[in-house]
mmCIF file of C-alpha atoms in Angstrom:
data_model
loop_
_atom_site.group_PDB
_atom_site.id
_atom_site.type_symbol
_atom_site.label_atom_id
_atom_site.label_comp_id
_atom_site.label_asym_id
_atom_site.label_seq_id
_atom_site.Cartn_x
_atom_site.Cartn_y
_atom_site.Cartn_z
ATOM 1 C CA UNK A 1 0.000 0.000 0.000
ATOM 2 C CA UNK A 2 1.292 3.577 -0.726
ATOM 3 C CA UNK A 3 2.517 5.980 2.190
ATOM 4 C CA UNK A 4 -0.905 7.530 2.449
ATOM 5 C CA UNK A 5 -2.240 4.502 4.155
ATOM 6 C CA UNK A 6 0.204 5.037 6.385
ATOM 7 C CA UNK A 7 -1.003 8.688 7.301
ATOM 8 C CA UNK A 8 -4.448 7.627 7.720
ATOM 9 C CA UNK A 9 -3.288 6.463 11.173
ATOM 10 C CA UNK A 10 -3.609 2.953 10.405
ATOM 11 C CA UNK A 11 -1.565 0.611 7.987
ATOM 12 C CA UNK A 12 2.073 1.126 6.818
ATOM 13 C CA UNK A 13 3.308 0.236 3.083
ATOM 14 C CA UNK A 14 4.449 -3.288 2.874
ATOM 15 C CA UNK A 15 8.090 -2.134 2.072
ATOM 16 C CA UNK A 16 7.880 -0.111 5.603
ATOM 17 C CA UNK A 17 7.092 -3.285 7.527
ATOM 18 C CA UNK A 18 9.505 -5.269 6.140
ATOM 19 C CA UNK A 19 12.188 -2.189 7.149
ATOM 20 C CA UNK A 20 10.736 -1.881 10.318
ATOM 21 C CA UNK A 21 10.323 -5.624 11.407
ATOM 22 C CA UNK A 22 14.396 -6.460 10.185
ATOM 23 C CA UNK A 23 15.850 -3.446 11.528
ATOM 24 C CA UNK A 24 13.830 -2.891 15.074
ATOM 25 C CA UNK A 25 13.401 -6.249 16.420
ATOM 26 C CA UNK A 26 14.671 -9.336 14.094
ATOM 27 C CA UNK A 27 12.298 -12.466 13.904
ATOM 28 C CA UNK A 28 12.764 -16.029 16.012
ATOM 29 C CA UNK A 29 10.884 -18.471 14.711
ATOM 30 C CA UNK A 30 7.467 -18.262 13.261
ATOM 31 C CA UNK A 31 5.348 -15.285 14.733
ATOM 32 C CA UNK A 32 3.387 -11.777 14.176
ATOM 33 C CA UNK A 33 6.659 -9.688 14.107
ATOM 34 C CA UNK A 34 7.724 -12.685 11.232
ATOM 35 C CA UNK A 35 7.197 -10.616 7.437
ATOM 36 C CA UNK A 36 7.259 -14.630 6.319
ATOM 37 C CA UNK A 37 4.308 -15.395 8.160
ATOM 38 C CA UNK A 38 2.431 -12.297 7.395
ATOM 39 C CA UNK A 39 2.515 -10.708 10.863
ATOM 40 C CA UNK A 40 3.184 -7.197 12.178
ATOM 41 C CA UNK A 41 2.051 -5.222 15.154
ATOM 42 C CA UNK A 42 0.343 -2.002 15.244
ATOM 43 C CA UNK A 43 2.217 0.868 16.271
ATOM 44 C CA UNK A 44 1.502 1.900 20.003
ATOM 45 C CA UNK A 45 -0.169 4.963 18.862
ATOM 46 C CA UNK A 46 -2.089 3.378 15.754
ATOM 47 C CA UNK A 47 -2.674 0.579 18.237
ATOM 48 C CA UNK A 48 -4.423 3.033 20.592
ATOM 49 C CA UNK A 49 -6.700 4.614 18.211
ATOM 50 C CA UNK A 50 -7.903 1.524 16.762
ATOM 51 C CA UNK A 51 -9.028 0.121 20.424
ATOM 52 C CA UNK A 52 -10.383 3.740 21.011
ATOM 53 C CA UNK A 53 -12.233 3.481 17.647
ATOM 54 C CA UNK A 54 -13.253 -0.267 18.909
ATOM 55 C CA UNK A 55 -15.184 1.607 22.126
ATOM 56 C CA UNK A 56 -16.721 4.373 20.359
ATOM 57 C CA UNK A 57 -18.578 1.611 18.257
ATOM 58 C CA UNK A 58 -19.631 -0.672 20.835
ATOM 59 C CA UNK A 59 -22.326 1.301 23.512
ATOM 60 C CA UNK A 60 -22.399 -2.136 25.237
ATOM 61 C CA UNK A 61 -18.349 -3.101 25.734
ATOM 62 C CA UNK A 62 -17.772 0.711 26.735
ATOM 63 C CA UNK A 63 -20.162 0.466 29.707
ATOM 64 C CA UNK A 64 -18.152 -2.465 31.110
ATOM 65 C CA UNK A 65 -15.547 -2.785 33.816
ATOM 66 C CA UNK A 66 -12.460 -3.247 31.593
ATOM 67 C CA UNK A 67 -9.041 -4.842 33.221
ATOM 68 C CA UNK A 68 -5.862 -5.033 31.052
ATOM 69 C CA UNK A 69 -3.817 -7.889 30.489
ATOM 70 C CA UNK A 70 -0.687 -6.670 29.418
ATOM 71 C CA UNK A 71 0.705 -10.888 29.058
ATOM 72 C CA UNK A 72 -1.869 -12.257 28.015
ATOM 73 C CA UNK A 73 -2.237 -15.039 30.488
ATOM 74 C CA UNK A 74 -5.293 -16.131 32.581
ATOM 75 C CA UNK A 75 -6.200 -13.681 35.597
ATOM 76 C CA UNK A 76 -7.921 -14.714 38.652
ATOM 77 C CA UNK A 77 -10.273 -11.808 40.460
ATOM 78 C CA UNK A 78 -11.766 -11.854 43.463
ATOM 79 C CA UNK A 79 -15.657 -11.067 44.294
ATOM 80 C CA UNK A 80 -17.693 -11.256 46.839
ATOM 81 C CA UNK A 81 -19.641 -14.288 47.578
ATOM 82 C CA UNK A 82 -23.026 -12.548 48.811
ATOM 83 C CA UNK A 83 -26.125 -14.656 48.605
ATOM 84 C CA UNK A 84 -28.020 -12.875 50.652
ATOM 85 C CA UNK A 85 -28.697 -9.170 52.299
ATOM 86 C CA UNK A 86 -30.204 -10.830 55.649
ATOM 87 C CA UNK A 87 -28.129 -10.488 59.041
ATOM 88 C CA UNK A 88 -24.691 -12.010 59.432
ATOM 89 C CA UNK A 89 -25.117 -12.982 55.297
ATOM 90 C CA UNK A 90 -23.993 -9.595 54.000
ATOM 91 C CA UNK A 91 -20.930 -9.661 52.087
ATOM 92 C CA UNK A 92 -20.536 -13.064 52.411
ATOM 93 C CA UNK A 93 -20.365 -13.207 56.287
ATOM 94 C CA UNK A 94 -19.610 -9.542 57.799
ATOM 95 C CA UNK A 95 -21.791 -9.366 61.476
ATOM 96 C CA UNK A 96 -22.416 -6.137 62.675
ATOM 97 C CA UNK A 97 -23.865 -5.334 66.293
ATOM 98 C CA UNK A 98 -24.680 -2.591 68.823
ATOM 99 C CA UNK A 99 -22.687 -3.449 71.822
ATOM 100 C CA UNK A 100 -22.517 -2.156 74.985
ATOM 101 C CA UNK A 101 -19.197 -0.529 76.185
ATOM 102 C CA UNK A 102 -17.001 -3.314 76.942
ATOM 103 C CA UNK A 103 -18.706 -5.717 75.310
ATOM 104 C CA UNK A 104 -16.901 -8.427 72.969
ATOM 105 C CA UNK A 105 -18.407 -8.034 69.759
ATOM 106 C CA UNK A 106 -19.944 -11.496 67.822
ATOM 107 C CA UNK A 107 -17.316 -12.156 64.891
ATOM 108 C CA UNK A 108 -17.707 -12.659 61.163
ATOM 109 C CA UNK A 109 -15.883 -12.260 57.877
ATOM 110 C CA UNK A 110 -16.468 -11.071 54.277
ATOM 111 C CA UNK A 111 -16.962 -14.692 52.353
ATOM 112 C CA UNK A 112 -14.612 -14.501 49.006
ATOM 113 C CA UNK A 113 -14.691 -16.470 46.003
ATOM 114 C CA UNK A 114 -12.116 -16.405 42.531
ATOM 115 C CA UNK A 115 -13.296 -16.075 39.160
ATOM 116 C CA UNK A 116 -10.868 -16.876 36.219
ATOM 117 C CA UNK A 117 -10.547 -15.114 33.131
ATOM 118 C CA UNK A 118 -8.708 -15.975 30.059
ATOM 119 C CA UNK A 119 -8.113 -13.936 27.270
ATOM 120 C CA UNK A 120 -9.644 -16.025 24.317
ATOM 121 C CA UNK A 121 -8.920 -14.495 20.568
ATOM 122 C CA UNK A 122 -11.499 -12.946 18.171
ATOM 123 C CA UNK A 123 -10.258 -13.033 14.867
ATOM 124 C CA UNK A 124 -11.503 -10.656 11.797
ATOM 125 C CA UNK A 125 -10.010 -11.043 8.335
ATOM 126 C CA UNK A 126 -10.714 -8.871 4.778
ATOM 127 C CA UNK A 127 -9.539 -10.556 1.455
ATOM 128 C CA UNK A 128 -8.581 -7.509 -1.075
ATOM 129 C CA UNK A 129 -7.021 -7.876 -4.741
ATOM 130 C CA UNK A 130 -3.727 -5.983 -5.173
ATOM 131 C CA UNK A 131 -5.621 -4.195 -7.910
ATOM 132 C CA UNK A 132 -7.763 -2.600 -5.527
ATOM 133 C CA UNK A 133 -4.867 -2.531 -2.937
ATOM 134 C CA UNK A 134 -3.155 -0.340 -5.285
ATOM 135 C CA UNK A 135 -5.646 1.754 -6.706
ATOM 136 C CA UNK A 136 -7.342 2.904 -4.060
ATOM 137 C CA UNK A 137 -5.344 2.831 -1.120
ATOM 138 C CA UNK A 138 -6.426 6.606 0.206
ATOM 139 C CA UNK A 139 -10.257 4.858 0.691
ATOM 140 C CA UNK A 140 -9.088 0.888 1.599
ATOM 141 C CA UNK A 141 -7.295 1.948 4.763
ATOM 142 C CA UNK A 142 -9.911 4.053 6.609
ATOM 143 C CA UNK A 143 -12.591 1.653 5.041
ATOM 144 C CA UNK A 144 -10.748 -1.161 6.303
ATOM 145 C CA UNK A 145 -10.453 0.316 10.058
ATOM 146 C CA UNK A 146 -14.001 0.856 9.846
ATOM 147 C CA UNK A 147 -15.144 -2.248 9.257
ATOM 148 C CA UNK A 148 -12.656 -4.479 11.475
ATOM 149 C CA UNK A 149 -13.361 -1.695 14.508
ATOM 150 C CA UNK A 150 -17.518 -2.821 14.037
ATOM 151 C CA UNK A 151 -16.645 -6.721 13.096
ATOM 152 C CA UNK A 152 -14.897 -7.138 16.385
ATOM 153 C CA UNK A 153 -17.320 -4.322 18.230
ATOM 154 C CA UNK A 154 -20.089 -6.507 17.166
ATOM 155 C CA UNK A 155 -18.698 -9.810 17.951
ATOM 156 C CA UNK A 156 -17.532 -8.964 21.251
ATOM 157 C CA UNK A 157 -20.882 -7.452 22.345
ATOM 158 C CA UNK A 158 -22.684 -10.491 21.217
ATOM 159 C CA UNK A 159 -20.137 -12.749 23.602
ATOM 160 C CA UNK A 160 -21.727 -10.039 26.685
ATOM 161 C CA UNK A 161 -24.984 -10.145 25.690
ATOM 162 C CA UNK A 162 -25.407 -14.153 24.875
ATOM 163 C CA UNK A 163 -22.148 -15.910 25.214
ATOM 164 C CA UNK A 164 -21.519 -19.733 26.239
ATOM 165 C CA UNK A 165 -18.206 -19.155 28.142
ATOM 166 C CA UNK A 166 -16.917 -22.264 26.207
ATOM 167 C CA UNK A 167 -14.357 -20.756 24.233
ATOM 168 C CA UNK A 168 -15.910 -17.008 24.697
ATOM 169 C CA UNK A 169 -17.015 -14.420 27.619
ATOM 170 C CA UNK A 170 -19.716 -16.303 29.719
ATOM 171 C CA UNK A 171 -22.839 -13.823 28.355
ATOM 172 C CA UNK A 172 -25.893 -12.340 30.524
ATOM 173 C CA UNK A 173 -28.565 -14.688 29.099
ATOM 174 C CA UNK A 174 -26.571 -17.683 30.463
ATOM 175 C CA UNK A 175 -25.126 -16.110 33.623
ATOM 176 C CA UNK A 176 -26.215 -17.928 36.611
ATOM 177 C CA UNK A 177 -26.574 -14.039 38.230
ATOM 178 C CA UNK A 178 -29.243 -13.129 35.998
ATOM 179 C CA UNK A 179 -32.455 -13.305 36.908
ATOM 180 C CA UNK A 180 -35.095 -14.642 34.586
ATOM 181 C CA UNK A 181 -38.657 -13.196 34.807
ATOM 182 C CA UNK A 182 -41.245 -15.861 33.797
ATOM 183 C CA UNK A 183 -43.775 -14.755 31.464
ATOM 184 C CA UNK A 184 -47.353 -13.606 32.396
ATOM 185 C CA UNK A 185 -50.458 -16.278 32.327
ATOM 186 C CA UNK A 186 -51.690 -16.256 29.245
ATOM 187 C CA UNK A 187 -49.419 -14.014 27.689
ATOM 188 C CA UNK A 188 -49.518 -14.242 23.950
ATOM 189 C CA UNK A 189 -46.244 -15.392 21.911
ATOM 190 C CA UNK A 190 -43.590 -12.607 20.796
ATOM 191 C CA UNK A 191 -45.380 -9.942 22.568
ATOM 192 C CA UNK A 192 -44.003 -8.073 25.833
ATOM 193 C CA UNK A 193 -46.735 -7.080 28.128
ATOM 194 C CA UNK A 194 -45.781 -3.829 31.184
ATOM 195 C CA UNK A 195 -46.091 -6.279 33.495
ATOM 196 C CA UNK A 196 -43.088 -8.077 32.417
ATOM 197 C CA UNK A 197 -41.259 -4.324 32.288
ATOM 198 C CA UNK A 198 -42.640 -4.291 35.902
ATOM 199 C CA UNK A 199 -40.852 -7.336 37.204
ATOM 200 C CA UNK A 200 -37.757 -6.983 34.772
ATOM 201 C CA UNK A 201 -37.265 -3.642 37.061
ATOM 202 C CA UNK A 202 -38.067 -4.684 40.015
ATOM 203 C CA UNK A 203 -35.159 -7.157 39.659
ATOM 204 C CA UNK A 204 -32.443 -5.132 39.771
ATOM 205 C CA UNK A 205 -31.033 -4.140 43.468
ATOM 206 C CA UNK A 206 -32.007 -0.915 44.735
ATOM 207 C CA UNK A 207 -28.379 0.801 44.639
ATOM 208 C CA UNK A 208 -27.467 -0.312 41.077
ATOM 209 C CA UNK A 209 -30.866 0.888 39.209
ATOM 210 C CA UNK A 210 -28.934 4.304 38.601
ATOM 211 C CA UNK A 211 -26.490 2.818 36.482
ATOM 212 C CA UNK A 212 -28.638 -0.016 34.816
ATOM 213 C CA UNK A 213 -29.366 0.376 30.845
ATOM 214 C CA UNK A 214 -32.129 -1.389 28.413
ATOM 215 C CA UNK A 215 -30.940 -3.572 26.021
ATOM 216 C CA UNK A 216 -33.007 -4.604 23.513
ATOM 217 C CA UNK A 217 -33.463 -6.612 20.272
ATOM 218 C CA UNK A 218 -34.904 -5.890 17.329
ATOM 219 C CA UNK A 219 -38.746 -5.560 17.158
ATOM 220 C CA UNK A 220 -39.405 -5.073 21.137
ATOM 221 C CA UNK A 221 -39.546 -1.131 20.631
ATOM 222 C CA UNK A 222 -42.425 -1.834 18.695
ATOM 223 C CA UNK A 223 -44.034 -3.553 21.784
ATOM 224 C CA UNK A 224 -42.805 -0.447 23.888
ATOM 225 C CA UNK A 225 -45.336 1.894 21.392
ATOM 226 C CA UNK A 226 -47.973 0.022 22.033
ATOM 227 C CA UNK A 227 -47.703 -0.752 25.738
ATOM 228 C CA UNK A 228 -47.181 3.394 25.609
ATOM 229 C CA UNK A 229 -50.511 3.158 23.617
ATOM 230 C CA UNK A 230 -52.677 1.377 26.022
ATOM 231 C CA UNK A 231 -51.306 3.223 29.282
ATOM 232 C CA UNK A 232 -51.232 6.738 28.527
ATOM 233 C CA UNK A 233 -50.359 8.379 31.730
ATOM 234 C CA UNK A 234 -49.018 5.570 34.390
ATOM 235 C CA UNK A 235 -45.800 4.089 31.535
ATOM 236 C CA UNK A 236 -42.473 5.207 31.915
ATOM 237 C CA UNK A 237 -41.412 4.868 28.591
ATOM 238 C CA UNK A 238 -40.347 7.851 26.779
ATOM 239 C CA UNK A 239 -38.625 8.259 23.128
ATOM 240 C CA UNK A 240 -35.802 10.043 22.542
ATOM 241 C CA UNK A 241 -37.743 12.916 21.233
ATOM 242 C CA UNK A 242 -39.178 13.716 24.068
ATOM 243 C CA UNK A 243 -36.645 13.339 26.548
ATOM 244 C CA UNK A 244 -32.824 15.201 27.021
ATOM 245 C CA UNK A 245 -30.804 11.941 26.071
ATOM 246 C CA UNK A 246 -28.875 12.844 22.811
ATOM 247 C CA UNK A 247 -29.652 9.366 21.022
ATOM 248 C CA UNK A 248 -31.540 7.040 23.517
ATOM 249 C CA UNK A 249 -35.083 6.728 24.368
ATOM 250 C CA UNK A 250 -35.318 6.083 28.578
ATOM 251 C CA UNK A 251 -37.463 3.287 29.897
ATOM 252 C CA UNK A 252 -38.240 3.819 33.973
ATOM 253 C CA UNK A 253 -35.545 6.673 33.391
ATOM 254 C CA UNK A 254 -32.986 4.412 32.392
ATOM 255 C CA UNK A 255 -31.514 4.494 28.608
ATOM 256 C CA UNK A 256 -32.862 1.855 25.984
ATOM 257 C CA UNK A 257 -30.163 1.098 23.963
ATOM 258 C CA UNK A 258 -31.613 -1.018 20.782
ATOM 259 C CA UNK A 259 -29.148 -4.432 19.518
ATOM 260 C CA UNK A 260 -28.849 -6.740 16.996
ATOM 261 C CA UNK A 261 -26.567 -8.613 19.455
ATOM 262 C CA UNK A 262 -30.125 -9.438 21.494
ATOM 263 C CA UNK A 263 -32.417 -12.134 20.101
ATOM 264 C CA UNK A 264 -35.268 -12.297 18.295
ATOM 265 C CA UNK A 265 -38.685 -10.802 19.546
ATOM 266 C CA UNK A 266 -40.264 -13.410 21.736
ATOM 267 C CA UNK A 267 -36.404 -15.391 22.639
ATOM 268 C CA UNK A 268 -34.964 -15.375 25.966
ATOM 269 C CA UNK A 269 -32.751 -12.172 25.968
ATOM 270 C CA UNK A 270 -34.420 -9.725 23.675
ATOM 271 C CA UNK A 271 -34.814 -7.380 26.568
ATOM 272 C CA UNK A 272 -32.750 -6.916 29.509
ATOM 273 C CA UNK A 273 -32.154 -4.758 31.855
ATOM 274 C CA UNK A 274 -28.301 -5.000 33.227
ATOM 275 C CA UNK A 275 -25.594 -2.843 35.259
ATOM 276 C CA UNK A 276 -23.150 -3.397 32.751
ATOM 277 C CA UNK A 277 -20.130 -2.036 34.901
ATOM 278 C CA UNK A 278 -20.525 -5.411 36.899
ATOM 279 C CA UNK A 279 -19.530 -6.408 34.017
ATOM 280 C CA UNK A 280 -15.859 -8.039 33.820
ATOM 281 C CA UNK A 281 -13.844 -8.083 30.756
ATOM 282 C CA UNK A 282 -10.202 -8.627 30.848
ATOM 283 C CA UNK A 283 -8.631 -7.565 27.831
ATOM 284 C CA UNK A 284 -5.016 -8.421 26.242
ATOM 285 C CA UNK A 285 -3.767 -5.328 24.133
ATOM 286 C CA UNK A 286 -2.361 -7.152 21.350
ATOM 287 C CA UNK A 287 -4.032 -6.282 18.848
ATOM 288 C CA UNK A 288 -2.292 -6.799 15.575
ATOM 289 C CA UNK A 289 -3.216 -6.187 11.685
ATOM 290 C CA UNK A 290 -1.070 -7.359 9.175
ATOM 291 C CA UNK A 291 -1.521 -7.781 5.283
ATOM 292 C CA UNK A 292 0.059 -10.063 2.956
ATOM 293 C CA UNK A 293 -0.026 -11.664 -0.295
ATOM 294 C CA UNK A 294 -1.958 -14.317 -1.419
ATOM 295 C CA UNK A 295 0.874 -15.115 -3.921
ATOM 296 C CA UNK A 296 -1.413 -17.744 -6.412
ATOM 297 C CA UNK A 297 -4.589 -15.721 -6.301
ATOM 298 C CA UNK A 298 -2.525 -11.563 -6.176
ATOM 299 C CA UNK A 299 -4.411 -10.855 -3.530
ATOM 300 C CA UNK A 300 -3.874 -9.147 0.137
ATOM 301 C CA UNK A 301 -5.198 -10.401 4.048
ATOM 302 C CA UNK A 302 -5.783 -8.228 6.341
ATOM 303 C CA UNK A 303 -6.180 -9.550 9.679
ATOM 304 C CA UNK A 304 -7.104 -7.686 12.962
ATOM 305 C CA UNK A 305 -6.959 -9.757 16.725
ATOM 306 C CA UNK A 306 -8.663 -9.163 19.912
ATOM 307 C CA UNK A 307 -8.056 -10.871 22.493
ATOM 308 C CA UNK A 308 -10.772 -10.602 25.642
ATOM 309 C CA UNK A 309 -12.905 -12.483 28.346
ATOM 310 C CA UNK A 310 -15.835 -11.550 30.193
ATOM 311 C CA UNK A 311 -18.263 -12.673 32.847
ATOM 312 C CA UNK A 312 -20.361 -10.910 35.729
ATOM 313 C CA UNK A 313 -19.179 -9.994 38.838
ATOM 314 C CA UNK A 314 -21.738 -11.572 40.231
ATOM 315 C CA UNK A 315 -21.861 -15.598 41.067
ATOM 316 C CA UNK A 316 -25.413 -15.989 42.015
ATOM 317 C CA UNK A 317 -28.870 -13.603 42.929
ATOM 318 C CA UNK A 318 -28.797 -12.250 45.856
ATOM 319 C CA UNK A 319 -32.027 -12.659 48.260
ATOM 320 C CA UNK A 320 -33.118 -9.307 49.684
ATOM 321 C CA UNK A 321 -34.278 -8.372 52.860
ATOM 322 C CA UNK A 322 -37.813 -8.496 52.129
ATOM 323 C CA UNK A 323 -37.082 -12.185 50.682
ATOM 324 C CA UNK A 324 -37.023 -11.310 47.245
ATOM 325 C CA UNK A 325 -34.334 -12.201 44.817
ATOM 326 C CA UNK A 326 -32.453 -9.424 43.374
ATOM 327 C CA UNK A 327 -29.438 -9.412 40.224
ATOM 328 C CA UNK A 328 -27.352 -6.664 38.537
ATOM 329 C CA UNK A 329 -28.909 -8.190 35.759
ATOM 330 C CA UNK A 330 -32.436 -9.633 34.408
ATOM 331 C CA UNK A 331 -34.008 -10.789 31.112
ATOM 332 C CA UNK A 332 -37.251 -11.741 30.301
ATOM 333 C CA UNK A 333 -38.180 -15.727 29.358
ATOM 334 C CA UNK A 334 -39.260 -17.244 26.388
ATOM 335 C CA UNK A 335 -42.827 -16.245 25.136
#
């Protein structure tokens, strides 16, 4: 590519990273700093606006609690084990009395358990002829940033919102903190009814409703209208129009941020409600684009990694003190 894909912030010329990878740090073996096998690393600073790039496209990921890995390597955190908010259960264990003066005070200790995160790799890749590499090199590179930045953004959000944890973030739907709200008797297939929105809310602990966000799928804002509709007066649910948020209609004054990354209408996990900053990602700063030549066919790969893994902060519910069972995080069931 010619030096102006290099001043777009982004790629450098092939001829630069062959310079660059012999004379800065010479190859050992097979590996991304390797011009054989196709490899170089981003510049720190082209490195840093490509992950900054990756945030501003991802309203989900940027809400998270986000812990560098600068090797790479498997990080154990711990979190409370809190089960409950009744006496002598808080935090795991913690007693607090009034005592008397003089009085030995009954004993207890927070309850801690380790959670395990390993940075697993998300791989894009973009095929280009060398016609088109050199012809238009002023419009591939910014193109090219644009669409690796969403690929990964998109890929990465869809681990949060839904992921297995086999191979990839453990996701909200399948978190055993999330709290799933049954549907209502009766209630009609791939519809959402306020009651649901009632219960969905009510879910979420007290102190972390502040910071809680909608997420939503395609097709439930549709269901929002109409529940808006049939309530006039006594629904909380207000579109961006008519409320100060620059892009996001509120729901219970909390933002509704529409997803492609949530299911289906009527599929568990095509709305939730979530505080997403007890959200854990741990994320290796590696990321590395490279292009070569696919010498029989004259074309280029481009290849961006990511390396990150996620799961809540939270191991379980927690039952509150008026016995009811309470998440950072809630989706509605099945309908």
């Amino acid at each position: 590519m010619a030096r102006a894909a290099l001043d777009s912030g982004i790629f450098e010329t092939h001829n630069d990273r062959l310079a660059r990878a012999s004379l800065e740090r010479a190859p050992q073996g097979m590996g991304e700093v390797d011009p054989a096998s196709g490899g170089f690393l981003f510049a720190p600073e082209y490195e840093r606006k490509f992950l900054q790039s990756l945030y501003e496209a991802a309203p989900i990921l940027s809400r998270c609690m986000v812990i560098e890995s600068s090797d790479g390597r498997p990080h154990k955190f711990p979190r409370i084990d809190e089960t409950s908010r009744a006496d002598n259960l808080r935090f795991g264990g913690v007693v607090s009395t009034w005592v008397d003066e003089g009085t030995q005070p009954t004993a207890g200790k927070p309850k801690v358990e380790m959670i395990e995160l390993t940075p697993r790799k998300v791989l894009a890749i973009a095929w280009a002829t060398n016609e088109l590499v050199m012809d238009s090199d002023d419009l591939l590179s910014p193109f090219l940033e644009r669409s690796f930045t969403g690929e990964l953004a998109y890929r990465i959000e869809d681990a949060i919102v839904k992921g297995t944890g086999a191979g990839q973030p453990l996701g909200i739907v399948h978190s055993p903190a999330t709290i799933t709200v049954a549907k209502e008797v009766g209630q009609a297939g791939g519809t959402i009814v306020k009651e649901n929105l009632d219960k969905l809310f009510d879910a979420i602990a007290y102190p972390l409703r502040s910071r809680a966000v909608w997420l939503i799928g395609e097709g439930v804002e549709r269901q929002l209208n109409k529940i808006n509709a049939t309530n006039p007066g006594t629904f909380y649910y207000a579109r961006p129009s008519e409320t100060s948020a620059d892009c996001y209609a509120t729901l219970y004054g909390r933002p509704v941020i529409p997803t492609e990354n949530c299911p289906a209408l009527g599929s568990l996990g095509d709305i939730i409600l979530a505080d997403l900053s007890l959200y854990t990602l741990l994320r290796n700063t590696g990321i590395a684009v490279s292009g070569h030549a696919g010498f029989t066919s004259d074309q280029s790969v481009f290849r961006a990694v990511c390396r990150v893994d996620g799961a809540p902060l939270l191991g379980a519910p927690v039952t509150a003190t008026d016995g009811t069972q309470r998440s950072a995080f809630a989706t509605l069931a099945a309908r």
